[in-house]
Coordinates of C-alpha atoms in Angstrom, one line a residue:
M47 CA 121.9 149.6 108.1
N48 CA 120.6 146.0 107.9
L49 CA 116.8 146.7 108.1
T50 CA 115.0 143.6 109.4
L51 CA 111.5 142.5 109.8
G52 CA 111.6 143.4 113.5
A53 CA 112.4 147.0 112.6
L54 CA 109.7 147.2 110.0
I55 CA 107.0 145.9 112.4
N56 CA 108.1 147.8 115.5
P57 CA 110.6 150.5 114.7
L58 CA 110.3 152.2 118.1
S59 CA 111.3 149.2 120.2
Y60 CA 113.8 147.7 117.7
N61 CA 117.4 147.5 118.9
L62 CA 119.7 148.7 116.2
N63 CA 122.8 147.2 117.9
R64 CA 123.4 144.2 115.6
T65 CA 127.0 143.6 116.4
R66 CA 126.5 140.8 119.0
R67 CA 125.1 137.5 117.8
L68 CA 122.9 135.7 120.4
S69 CA 124.5 132.6 121.6
V70 CA 122.5 129.6 122.8
K71 CA 124.3 127.2 125.2
Y72 CA 125.3 124.0 123.5
R73 CA 123.8 120.8 124.9
A74 CA 125.7 117.6 124.0
D75 CA 122.7 115.6 125.1
I76 CA 120.6 117.0 122.2
D77 CA 123.2 115.7 119.8
G78 CA 123.0 112.4 121.6
L79 CA 119.2 112.5 121.2
R80 CA 119.7 113.0 117.4
A81 CA 121.6 109.7 117.4
L82 CA 118.5 108.1 118.9
A83 CA 116.5 109.5 116.0
V84 CA 118.7 108.7 113.1
V85 CA 119.9 105.2 113.9
P86 CA 116.4 103.7 114.2
V87 CA 115.4 105.4 110.9
I88 CA 118.4 103.9 109.1
L89 CA 118.0 100.5 110.5
F90 CA 114.3 100.5 109.7
H91 CA 115.0 101.4 106.1
A92 CA 117.7 98.7 106.0
G93 CA 115.0 96.2 106.6
L94 CA 115.8 95.1 110.1
T95 CA 112.6 93.7 111.5
I96 CA 113.6 94.4 115.0
F97 CA 113.4 98.1 114.2
E98 CA 110.0 98.0 112.4
N99 CA 109.0 101.2 114.3
G100 CA 112.3 102.9 113.5
F101 CA 110.5 105.3 111.2
L102 CA 109.4 107.1 114.4
G103 CA 112.9 108.6 114.5
V104 CA 111.7 111.2 112.0
D105 CA 109.1 112.3 114.5
V106 CA 111.9 112.8 117.0
F107 CA 113.8 114.9 114.5
F108 CA 110.7 117.1 114.1
V109 CA 110.4 117.7 117.8
I110 CA 114.1 118.5 118.2
S111 CA 113.9 120.9 115.2
G112 CA 110.9 122.7 116.6
F113 CA 112.5 123.0 120.0
L114 CA 115.9 124.3 119.0
I115 CA 114.8 126.7 116.2
S116 CA 111.9 128.2 118.1
F117 CA 114.0 128.6 121.3
I118 CA 116.6 130.6 119.2
L119 CA 113.8 132.6 117.6
M120 CA 112.2 133.4 120.9
K121 CA 115.5 134.7 122.3
E122 CA 116.1 136.8 119.2
I123 CA 112.7 138.3 119.1
D124 CA 112.8 139.1 122.8
T125 CA 116.3 140.7 122.8
K126 CA 116.9 142.3 119.5
G127 CA 114.1 141.6 117.0
L128 CA 113.8 138.9 114.4
D129 CA 116.3 139.2 111.5
I130 CA 114.3 137.0 109.0
I131 CA 117.1 137.2 106.4
S132 CA 119.7 135.9 108.9
F133 CA 117.2 133.2 109.9
Y134 CA 116.9 131.9 106.4
E135 CA 120.6 132.2 105.9
R136 CA 121.2 129.9 108.8
R137 CA 118.7 127.4 107.4
A138 CA 120.4 127.5 104.0
R139 CA 123.8 126.9 105.6
R140 CA 122.4 124.0 107.6
I141 CA 120.3 122.3 104.9
L142 CA 121.5 123.0 101.4
P143 CA 125.2 122.3 101.0
A144 CA 125.0 118.7 102.2
L145 CA 121.8 118.2 100.2
F146 CA 123.4 119.5 97.0
F147 CA 126.5 117.4 97.5
M148 CA 124.5 114.2 98.0
I149 CA 122.4 114.8 94.9
L150 CA 125.4 115.7 92.8
V151 CA 127.0 112.4 93.7
I152 CA 123.9 110.2 93.1
L153 CA 123.0 111.8 89.7
P154 CA 125.3 109.5 87.7
F155 CA 124.0 106.5 89.6
A156 CA 120.4 107.5 88.8
W157 CA 121.2 108.0 85.1
F158 CA 122.8 104.5 84.7
N159 CA 120.5 102.6 86.9
L160 CA 117.0 104.0 86.5
Y161 CA 114.8 103.1 83.5
P162 CA 113.0 106.0 81.7
G163 CA 109.8 106.0 83.7
D164 CA 111.7 105.9 87.0
M165 CA 114.2 108.5 85.8
K166 CA 111.4 110.8 84.9
D167 CA 110.0 110.3 88.5
F168 CA 113.5 111.0 89.9
S169 CA 113.7 114.2 87.8
Q170 CA 110.4 115.3 89.1
S171 CA 111.7 114.8 92.7
L172 CA 114.7 117.0 91.9
V173 CA 112.3 119.8 91.0
A174 CA 110.3 119.1 94.2
V175 CA 113.4 119.2 96.3
A176 CA 114.4 122.6 94.8
L177 CA 110.9 123.9 95.6
F178 CA 110.8 122.3 99.1
S179 CA 107.7 120.4 98.1
S180 CA 108.9 116.8 98.0
N181 CA 106.2 115.8 100.5
I182 CA 103.5 117.1 98.1
L183 CA 105.0 115.3 95.1
F184 CA 105.2 111.9 96.9
W185 CA 101.7 112.4 98.3
R186 CA 100.4 113.0 94.7
E187 CA 102.3 110.0 93.5
V188 CA 100.6 107.6 95.8
G189 CA 98.6 105.4 93.5
Y190 CA 98.2 102.0 92.0
F191 CA 101.3 102.0 89.7
D192 CA 103.4 104.0 92.1
T193 CA 107.0 102.8 92.4
N194 CA 107.7 100.9 95.6
A195 CA 108.8 103.5 98.2
E196 CA 112.0 101.6 98.9
L197 CA 113.1 102.3 95.3
K198 CA 112.8 106.1 95.4
P199 CA 116.3 107.6 96.0
L200 CA 114.9 110.9 97.2
L201 CA 111.8 109.8 99.1
H202 CA 113.3 110.8 102.4
T203 CA 113.4 114.4 101.4
W204 CA 109.7 114.7 102.2
S205 CA 110.6 115.4 105.8
L206 CA 113.0 118.2 104.8
S207 CA 110.1 119.8 102.9
I208 CA 107.8 119.5 105.9
E209 CA 110.4 121.4 108.0
E210 CA 111.0 124.1 105.5
Q211 CA 107.3 124.7 104.8
F212 CA 106.9 125.0 108.6
Y213 CA 109.7 127.5 108.9
F214 CA 108.4 129.6 106.0
I215 CA 105.4 130.4 108.2
F216 CA 106.4 129.9 111.8
P217 CA 108.9 132.8 112.4
L218 CA 106.3 135.3 111.1
L219 CA 103.6 133.7 113.2
L220 CA 105.7 133.7 116.3
L221 CA 106.5 137.4 115.7
M222 CA 102.8 138.2 115.4
I223 CA 101.8 136.4 118.6
W224 CA 104.8 137.5 120.7
R225 CA 103.1 140.8 121.7
F226 CA 100.4 138.9 123.6
R227 CA 100.7 138.1 127.2
S228 CA 102.4 134.9 128.2
H229 CA 99.3 132.8 128.9
Y230 CA 97.8 133.9 125.5
I231 CA 100.9 132.8 123.7
S232 CA 100.6 129.4 125.4
L233 CA 96.9 129.1 124.5
I234 CA 97.6 129.9 120.9
L235 CA 100.4 127.4 120.6
V236 CA 98.4 124.7 122.4
A237 CA 95.4 125.5 120.1
L238 CA 97.6 125.1 117.0
T239 CA 99.1 121.9 118.2
S240 CA 95.7 120.5 119.1
A241 CA 94.2 121.4 115.7
S242 CA 97.1 119.7 113.9
L243 CA 96.9 116.6 116.1
A244 CA 93.1 116.4 115.5
L245 CA 93.8 116.6 111.8
A246 CA 96.3 113.8 112.1
F247 CA 93.7 111.6 113.9
W248 CA 91.1 112.4 111.2
S249 CA 93.6 111.7 108.4
R250 CA 94.4 108.3 109.9
E251 CA 90.8 107.3 109.3
F252 CA 90.0 109.1 106.1
A253 CA 93.1 110.3 104.3
A254 CA 96.1 108.3 105.5
S255 CA 98.6 109.4 102.7
S256 CA 97.7 113.1 103.4
G257 CA 98.2 112.6 107.1
F258 CA 101.6 111.1 106.4
Y259 CA 103.0 113.5 103.8
L260 CA 101.3 116.9 104.3
I261 CA 102.2 119.6 106.8
G262 CA 98.7 120.1 108.3
A263 CA 98.8 116.7 110.0
R264 CA 102.5 116.9 110.8
A265 CA 102.9 120.4 112.2
W266 CA 101.9 119.2 115.7
E267 CA 105.1 117.4 116.1
L268 CA 107.2 120.5 115.4
L269 CA 104.8 122.5 117.6
V270 CA 105.3 120.0 120.5
G271 CA 109.0 121.1 120.3
V272 CA 107.9 124.7 120.1
L273 CA 105.8 124.3 123.3
G274 CA 108.7 122.7 125.0
A275 CA 111.0 125.6 124.0
Y276 CA 108.4 128.2 125.1
F277 CA 108.0 126.4 128.5
L278 CA 111.8 126.4 129.0
W279 CA 112.2 130.0 127.8
N280 CA 109.4 131.2 130.0
K281 CA 110.6 129.3 133.2
Q282 CA 114.3 129.5 133.1
S283 CA 115.9 131.6 135.8
S284 CA 119.4 132.8 136.6
T285 CA 118.9 131.9 140.2
G286 CA 119.3 128.1 139.7
A287 CA 118.1 124.9 138.1
L288 CA 114.4 124.5 137.2
Y289 CA 114.0 121.1 138.8
T290 CA 115.4 119.3 141.8
N291 CA 117.7 116.4 140.9
K292 CA 115.0 113.9 141.7
T293 CA 112.5 115.6 139.5
A294 CA 114.9 116.1 136.6
N295 CA 115.9 112.5 136.7
A296 CA 112.3 111.3 136.9
L297 CA 111.3 113.5 133.9
T298 CA 114.2 112.4 131.7
L299 CA 113.9 108.7 132.6
S300 CA 110.2 108.9 131.8
G301 CA 111.0 110.6 128.5
L302 CA 113.5 108.0 127.5
G303 CA 111.0 105.3 128.6
L304 CA 108.3 106.8 126.4
M305 CA 110.7 106.9 123.4
L306 CA 111.6 103.2 123.9
I307 CA 108.0 102.2 124.2
G308 CA 107.3 103.9 120.9
Y309 CA 110.3 102.3 119.2
A310 CA 109.5 98.9 120.7
G311 CA 105.9 99.0 119.3
L312 CA 104.3 98.5 122.6
F313 CA 101.0 100.0 121.3
D314 CA 98.3 99.2 118.9
L315 CA 100.2 98.9 115.6
D316 CA 97.0 99.9 113.7
N317 CA 97.2 103.3 115.5
I318 CA 100.6 104.7 114.6
I319 CA 99.7 108.1 116.1
L320 CA 100.0 106.5 119.5
G321 CA 103.6 105.6 118.7
Q322 CA 104.2 109.1 117.5
L323 CA 102.7 110.5 120.7
Y324 CA 105.0 108.3 122.8
V325 CA 108.2 109.4 121.0
T326 CA 107.2 113.1 120.7
L327 CA 106.2 113.4 124.3
G328 CA 109.3 111.5 125.4
T329 CA 111.5 113.7 123.3
V330 CA 110.1 116.9 124.7
L331 CA 110.5 115.7 128.2
L332 CA 114.2 115.2 127.5
L333 CA 114.5 118.6 125.9
I334 CA 112.9 120.7 128.7
V335 CA 115.3 119.4 131.3
N336 CA 118.3 121.5 130.8
Q337 CA 120.5 120.2 133.6
D338 CA 122.7 117.3 134.6
T339 CA 120.8 113.9 134.8
I340 CA 121.5 110.3 134.4
V341 CA 120.0 110.3 130.9
S342 CA 121.7 113.5 129.9
R343 CA 125.1 112.0 130.9
L344 CA 124.2 108.9 128.9
L345 CA 123.3 110.9 125.8
S346 CA 126.4 113.0 126.2
Q347 CA 128.7 110.1 125.7
K348 CA 131.0 110.5 122.7
I349 CA 129.5 107.7 120.7
F350 CA 126.0 109.3 120.8
V351 CA 127.3 112.8 120.3
G352 CA 129.4 111.7 117.4
I353 CA 126.5 110.1 115.6
G354 CA 124.3 113.0 116.5
L355 CA 126.7 115.5 114.9
I356 CA 126.6 113.7 111.6
S357 CA 123.0 112.7 111.8
Y358 CA 121.7 115.1 109.2
S359 CA 124.2 113.9 106.6
A360 CA 123.6 110.2 107.6
Y361 CA 119.9 110.8 107.0
L362 CA 120.6 112.3 103.6
W363 CA 122.8 109.4 102.5
H364 CA 121.1 106.3 103.7
Q365 CA 118.0 106.3 101.4
P366 CA 119.8 106.7 98.1
L367 CA 122.3 104.0 99.0
F368 CA 119.6 101.5 100.0
A369 CA 117.4 102.5 97.0
F370 CA 120.0 101.9 94.3
V371 CA 121.0 98.5 95.8
R372 CA 117.3 97.4 95.8
I373 CA 116.8 98.7 92.3
K374 CA 119.7 96.4 91.2
E375 CA 118.1 93.6 93.4
Y376 CA 121.4 93.2 95.3
E377 CA 119.9 93.4 98.8
H378 CA 119.9 89.6 99.2
I379 CA 123.7 89.6 99.1
P380 CA 125.0 88.6 102.6
Y381 CA 126.2 91.5 104.7
L382 CA 125.6 94.0 101.9
M383 CA 123.0 96.0 103.8
T384 CA 125.3 96.0 106.8
S385 CA 128.1 97.3 104.7
L386 CA 125.8 100.1 103.4
I387 CA 125.0 101.2 106.9
V388 CA 128.7 101.5 107.6
L389 CA 129.2 103.4 104.2
T390 CA 126.3 105.7 105.2
F391 CA 128.1 106.8 108.3
M392 CA 131.5 107.1 106.5
L393 CA 129.9 109.4 103.8
A394 CA 128.0 111.2 106.6
Y395 CA 131.3 112.0 108.4
F396 CA 132.9 113.2 105.2
S397 CA 129.9 115.4 104.4
W398 CA 129.8 116.8 108.0
K399 CA 133.5 117.6 108.1
Y400 CA 134.1 118.9 104.5
I401 CA 130.7 120.2 103.4
E402 CA 128.6 121.0 106.4
G403 CA 131.3 122.5 108.6
P404 CA 132.9 124.8 106.1
F405 CA 129.6 126.1 104.8
R406 CA 128.4 126.9 108.3
N407 CA 131.5 128.9 109.0
R408 CA 130.8 132.5 108.3
T409 CA 134.4 133.4 108.1
K410 CA 135.0 130.9 105.2
I411 CA 131.7 131.3 103.4
T412 CA 130.2 134.8 103.6
S413 CA 126.5 135.7 103.6
K414 CA 126.7 136.8 100.0
A415 CA 128.4 133.6 99.0
I416 CA 125.9 131.3 100.6
A417 CA 123.1 133.3 99.1
F418 CA 124.7 132.9 95.6
Y419 CA 125.4 129.2 96.0
S420 CA 121.9 128.5 97.4
V421 CA 120.1 130.3 94.6
V422 CA 122.3 128.9 91.8
G423 CA 122.1 125.4 93.3
L424 CA 118.3 125.4 93.6
V425 CA 117.9 126.8 90.0
V426 CA 120.3 124.2 88.6
L427 CA 118.6 121.4 90.5
A428 CA 115.2 122.5 89.3
G429 CA 116.5 122.9 85.7
I430 CA 118.0 119.4 85.6
G431 CA 114.8 118.0 87.0
A432 CA 112.6 119.9 84.5
L433 CA 114.7 118.7 81.6
G434 CA 114.5 115.1 82.8
H435 CA 110.7 115.4 83.1
L436 CA 110.3 117.0 79.6
K437 CA 112.6 114.3 78.0
N438 CA 110.8 111.4 79.7
G439 CA 113.8 110.6 81.8
N440 CA 116.5 109.0 79.8
L441 CA 114.2 107.4 77.2
W442 CA 116.0 109.1 74.3
A443 CA 119.2 107.3 75.2
Y444 CA 117.8 103.9 74.2
D445 CA 117.7 102.3 70.8
K446 CA 114.3 101.9 69.1
D447 CA 114.3 98.1 69.6
D448 CA 114.7 98.6 73.4
L449 CA 112.1 101.2 73.9
E450 CA 109.3 98.7 74.6
V451 CA 111.5 97.0 77.2
V452 CA 112.4 100.1 79.2
G453 CA 109.7 102.6 78.4
Y454 CA 106.9 100.6 80.0
K455 CA 106.1 103.1 82.8
T456 CA 105.0 105.9 80.4
Q457 CA 102.5 103.6 78.7
R458 CA 101.4 101.1 81.3
E459 CA 98.7 102.9 83.2
M460 CA 97.1 104.3 80.1
Y461 CA 96.7 100.9 78.5
V462 CA 96.0 98.5 81.4
W463 CA 92.9 100.3 82.5
S464 CA 91.7 101.4 79.1
S465 CA 88.9 98.8 78.6
K466 CA 87.7 98.9 82.2
R467 CA 87.5 102.7 82.2
A468 CA 85.3 102.7 79.1
V469 CA 82.6 100.7 80.9
Y470 CA 83.2 101.5 84.6
D471 CA 80.0 100.9 86.6
M472 CA 78.1 101.1 83.3
P473 CA 74.7 99.5 83.2
F474 CA 74.4 96.5 80.8
D475 CA 72.8 96.8 77.4
Q476 CA 69.7 94.8 78.1
S477 CA 69.4 93.8 74.4
A478 CA 72.8 92.1 74.5
A479 CA 72.9 88.3 74.3
V480 CA 75.7 88.0 76.8
K481 CA 76.4 90.3 79.7
I482 CA 79.9 90.1 81.3
L483 CA 81.0 91.8 84.5
I484 CA 84.7 92.2 85.4
I485 CA 85.8 92.9 89.0
G486 CA 89.2 93.3 90.5
D487 CA 92.5 95.2 90.4
S488 CA 94.8 95.8 87.5
N489 CA 94.9 92.0 86.8
S490 CA 91.2 92.3 85.9
G491 CA 92.3 95.1 83.5
D492 CA 94.6 92.7 81.8
F493 CA 91.9 90.0 81.7
M494 CA 89.3 92.4 80.3
N495 CA 91.8 93.8 77.6
A496 CA 92.2 90.2 76.5
L497 CA 88.6 89.2 76.7
V498 CA 87.4 92.2 74.6
Q499 CA 89.7 91.0 71.8
N500 CA 87.9 87.6 71.6
K501 CA 85.7 86.6 68.8
F502 CA 82.2 86.3 70.3
D503 CA 79.4 84.7 68.3
S504 CA 76.9 87.2 69.6
K505 CA 76.5 90.7 70.9
V506 CA 78.3 91.1 74.3
S507 CA 77.8 93.9 76.8
F508 CA 80.6 94.6 79.3
S509 CA 80.7 96.4 82.6
A510 CA 83.4 96.6 85.3
Y511 CA 84.5 98.0 88.6
T512 CA 87.7 98.0 90.6
I513 CA 88.7 96.8 94.0
Q514 CA 92.3 97.8 94.6
S515 CA 94.9 95.1 95.1
H516 CA 95.8 96.0 98.7
C517 CA 92.1 95.7 99.6
G518 CA 91.5 92.2 98.2
S519 CA 88.7 91.2 95.8
L520 CA 86.8 89.1 98.2
F521 CA 83.2 89.1 99.2
I522 CA 83.3 88.2 102.9
D523 CA 82.9 90.0 106.2
P524 CA 84.9 93.3 105.9
D525 CA 85.8 93.1 109.6
I526 CA 87.8 89.9 108.7
M527 CA 89.6 91.5 105.8
V528 CA 90.5 94.6 107.8
Q529 CA 92.9 92.5 109.9
Y530 CA 95.1 91.9 106.9
I531 CA 95.4 95.5 105.5
G532 CA 97.1 98.5 106.9
Y533 CA 95.1 100.9 109.1
Q534 CA 95.9 103.6 106.5
D535 CA 93.9 101.7 103.9
E536 CA 90.8 100.8 106.0
H537 CA 88.6 103.7 105.0
E538 CA 89.3 103.3 101.3
C539 CA 88.9 99.5 101.3
R540 CA 85.7 99.5 103.2
A541 CA 84.3 101.9 100.6
E542 CA 85.4 99.6 97.8
W543 CA 84.0 96.5 99.5
K544 CA 80.6 98.0 100.0
L545 CA 78.2 97.0 97.3
S546 CA 76.2 100.0 96.0
E547 CA 72.8 99.6 94.5
T548 CA 74.5 100.0 91.0
R549 CA 76.9 97.2 91.6
Q550 CA 74.3 94.9 93.2
K551 CA 72.3 95.4 90.0
L552 CA 75.3 94.6 87.8
L553 CA 75.9 91.4 89.8
E554 CA 72.2 90.4 89.4
D555 CA 72.1 91.2 85.7
A556 CA 75.4 89.7 84.6
D557 CA 75.5 86.3 82.8
Y558 CA 79.1 85.9 83.7
V559 CA 81.2 87.5 86.4
F560 CA 85.0 87.3 86.3
I561 CA 87.0 88.3 89.4
A562 CA 90.7 88.8 88.7
A563 CA 93.4 90.1 91.1
A564 CA 97.0 89.9 92.2
W565 CA 95.9 87.4 94.9
R566 CA 97.8 87.4 98.2
Q567 CA 98.6 84.7 100.6
W568 CA 96.0 85.6 103.2
Q569 CA 93.3 85.4 100.6
E570 CA 93.8 81.7 100.0
Q571 CA 91.8 80.7 103.1
Y572 CA 88.8 82.8 102.2
I573 CA 88.4 82.4 98.4
K574 CA 86.0 79.5 98.7
E575 CA 83.9 81.2 101.3
S576 CA 83.8 84.3 99.0
M577 CA 82.8 82.3 96.0
D578 CA 80.2 80.2 97.8
G579 CA 78.5 83.3 99.2
L580 CA 78.4 84.9 95.7
V581 CA 76.9 81.8 94.1
Q582 CA 74.3 81.5 96.8
E583 CA 73.3 85.1 96.4
Y584 CA 73.5 85.6 92.7
G585 CA 73.8 82.2 91.0
D586 CA 76.4 79.9 89.5
K587 CA 78.0 82.5 87.2
F588 CA 81.4 83.4 88.8
W589 CA 84.9 82.6 87.7
V590 CA 88.2 83.6 89.2
F591 CA 91.3 84.5 87.2
G592 CA 94.5 83.8 89.0
T593 CA 97.6 85.9 89.6
K594 CA 100.6 86.0 87.3
H595 CA 104.1 87.3 88.1
L596 CA 107.2 86.7 86.0
N597 CA 110.8 87.2 87.1
F598 CA 111.1 90.2 84.8
K599 CA 114.5 91.9 84.6
P600 CA 114.9 94.5 81.8
S601 CA 118.6 94.5 82.2
E602 CA 118.7 90.8 81.1
I603 CA 116.4 91.4 78.2
L604 CA 118.5 94.3 76.9
Q605 CA 121.4 91.9 76.6
I606 CA 119.5 89.8 74.0
K607 CA 119.6 90.7 70.4
P608 CA 116.1 91.7 69.1
V609 CA 116.2 88.9 66.5
D610 CA 116.6 86.4 69.3
R611 CA 113.9 87.8 71.7
P612 CA 111.0 85.7 70.3
L613 CA 112.7 82.7 71.8
Y614 CA 113.2 84.2 75.2
K615 CA 111.0 82.9 78.1
L616 CA 110.6 83.8 81.7
V617 CA 110.1 81.6 84.7
A618 CA 106.9 82.0 86.6
K619 CA 107.2 82.9 90.3
T620 CA 107.0 79.8 92.5
E621 CA 104.7 81.3 95.1
D622 CA 102.2 82.3 92.5
I623 CA 102.2 78.9 90.9
E624 CA 101.5 77.4 94.3
R625 CA 98.8 79.9 95.1
N626 CA 97.0 79.3 91.8
A627 CA 97.2 75.5 92.5
K628 CA 95.4 76.1 95.8
F629 CA 92.8 78.2 94.2
Q630 CA 92.3 75.5 91.5
A631 CA 91.9 72.8 94.1
V632 CA 88.9 74.6 95.8
L633 CA 87.3 76.3 92.8
G634 CA 87.8 73.6 90.1
D635 CA 86.5 74.5 86.7
H636 CA 85.6 78.0 87.9
F637 CA 89.2 79.0 88.2
I638 CA 91.3 80.1 85.3
D639 CA 95.1 79.7 85.8
P640 CA 97.0 82.2 83.7
Y641 CA 100.1 80.0 83.8
A642 CA 98.2 77.1 82.4
V643 CA 96.8 79.3 79.6
M644 CA 99.9 81.3 78.7
C645 CA 102.9 79.2 79.7
E646 CA 104.4 75.7 79.1
Q647 CA 106.0 73.9 82.0
E648 CA 106.2 77.2 84.0
L649 CA 108.1 78.9 81.1
C650 CA 106.3 81.9 79.7
P651 CA 107.0 83.6 76.4
V652 CA 107.8 87.3 76.6
F653 CA 107.8 88.3 72.9
N654 CA 105.8 87.4 69.8
D655 CA 107.3 86.6 66.5
K656 CA 107.7 90.3 65.7
S657 CA 109.7 90.8 68.9
E658 CA 106.9 92.8 70.4
I659 CA 106.9 92.4 74.2
Y660 CA 104.0 90.9 76.0
T661 CA 104.5 92.5 79.5
F662 CA 105.2 96.0 80.8
D663 CA 106.8 94.8 84.0
G664 CA 106.4 91.1 84.5
F665 CA 102.8 91.4 85.5
H666 CA 100.8 93.8 83.4
L667 CA 100.2 93.0 79.8
T668 CA 100.9 95.2 76.8
K669 CA 98.6 95.2 73.8
S670 CA 100.6 92.4 72.3
G671 CA 100.3 90.5 75.6
A672 CA 96.6 91.0 75.7
D673 CA 96.3 89.7 72.1
Y674 CA 98.3 86.6 73.1
L675 CA 96.2 85.9 76.2
S676 CA 93.1 86.5 74.1
A677 CA 94.1 83.8 71.6
Q678 CA 94.8 81.4 74.5
L679 CA 91.4 82.2 76.0
Q680 CA 89.5 81.5 72.8
P681 CA 88.8 77.8 73.6
F682 CA 87.4 78.9 77.0
V683 CA 85.2 81.5 75.3
D684 CA 83.9 79.0 72.8
R685 CA 83.3 76.4 75.5
I686 CA 81.6 78.6 78.1
I687 CA 80.3 81.8 76.7
N688 CA 79.6 81.1 73.0
T689 CA 78.0 77.7 73.7
R690 CA 75.6 79.2 76.2
S691 CA 74.7 82.2 74.0
N692 CA 74.0 79.8 71.1
L693 CA 71.8 77.7 73.3
E694 CA 69.8 80.7 74.4

């Protein structure tokens, strides 16, 4: 006898007749709806600006998933009891084979195209995928030096983890509440949905990354689907349709309209939750109308159904393809992204036909076989990932002379912030002849690392604090700056812009204040206003250190023999040269242009005479790079700081 959870919880009412599997009527329009979810997601990730809200397709997937799976669970619980093992077997058949196949194919591409730090990150994501915790990993990775999301081949697996975490809990929860009367079940589901939605609104203001990646603020979307399923299950009758034709068409047209409003961005773009509400409510309206309508006939067209059938595999394949092309910096090649979209659907069809289909067929792949393949696959996946993490990616595969070029990610964060961390928000030594305050993002870390290497004629006391790059190191009305940053960063940035008593004291006590940042275009128009306000408030002691970006490509450097590397120079980025020139024009002698200091005719050295590299990534400076900048800054130190300290 196959003893199930239903039998354990309620053995008296449990139906031992397990020979008939419950069938749920197939709805072609739901596959068509999947097409309306996956296509916008893929086009959004391909970079098509017309689909800038295409990411909302993931929210549509969540609602569909919550609806379908909970509807099946409700019927099973109500008729024969919940077979939890069978439930997870179905999930394994649906999710794992295509996922394993995709990862198996991209592993060689990762090995040959990712540098050690990124390969280590990729290895960690393999472990996270195996543990259904990708969302937690990517949430924890959100930080200053985090790799651009577009360059992470497995970033999209965060949504799979959300679903699996939900389904680890939800079947048991549904079983527990099923004994209550109908209206109590509704109240419980509404309460859970409302609590999760409230958390999503709170996260938008105070913890945006948590709200995006973690299940607490995402569960409401799946629960909206659950509510739709419960409504339909509770109301359906054998006597006829639930709605009149007029009502059914009105509901589905409204649902489609709400989805299109969400995708079109006809809402406050600083409040993405409104967009999520549009598409989730629109989706559930389409789902609860289980009868022939204008919209259902449209969604049941072969083109939509065909895309919907391969939508899961298409979702799996698109991100790795796009990521590897962007890693190689090929995305500018005409029609390449279009070709990748076509390739995505070709691979998706192959995966659906030859991987998904056979593994979902119980006559071809038995329950024992799928259990074996699933366990072995997850263990192997986790093992490969753990090995990659312990070995620092593929660092060991590089020659000693190349380690500095490719191993930057494992060293960068530790060094760049080292000097600032040592004196972060630290009061000045009042006995020091010169007090220097450093403010800004990681560019200020580079500047401080260089400055502390200088030969000062007298005792110098340093202090520092950080304003993240995406916030902007300006001292103007925060309400102005908020217009230029994402809503998800507003709470963090307002906290960083606010001057605490400690920082006001530092500004008052400092003899020199240097503000350094990876300056952005929108900040050009406000830099003079910011500096004028600081000078008026605290005196004429402020300098700005400009931005610096080099066209750094490790693959090119690796082709150069170590003996020839001291002669290698990189071209400065044109937009940064122009930005620094604009800053120089309005700030005059109170602006320090890194290119003027470190480069000649816009050509910047990358190695010293010992073939030691100056930059980790084309922006942040290594110890050798800080020493080089320090030497170039010595005339400035002698002219400004040492001269003043000697006069005093």
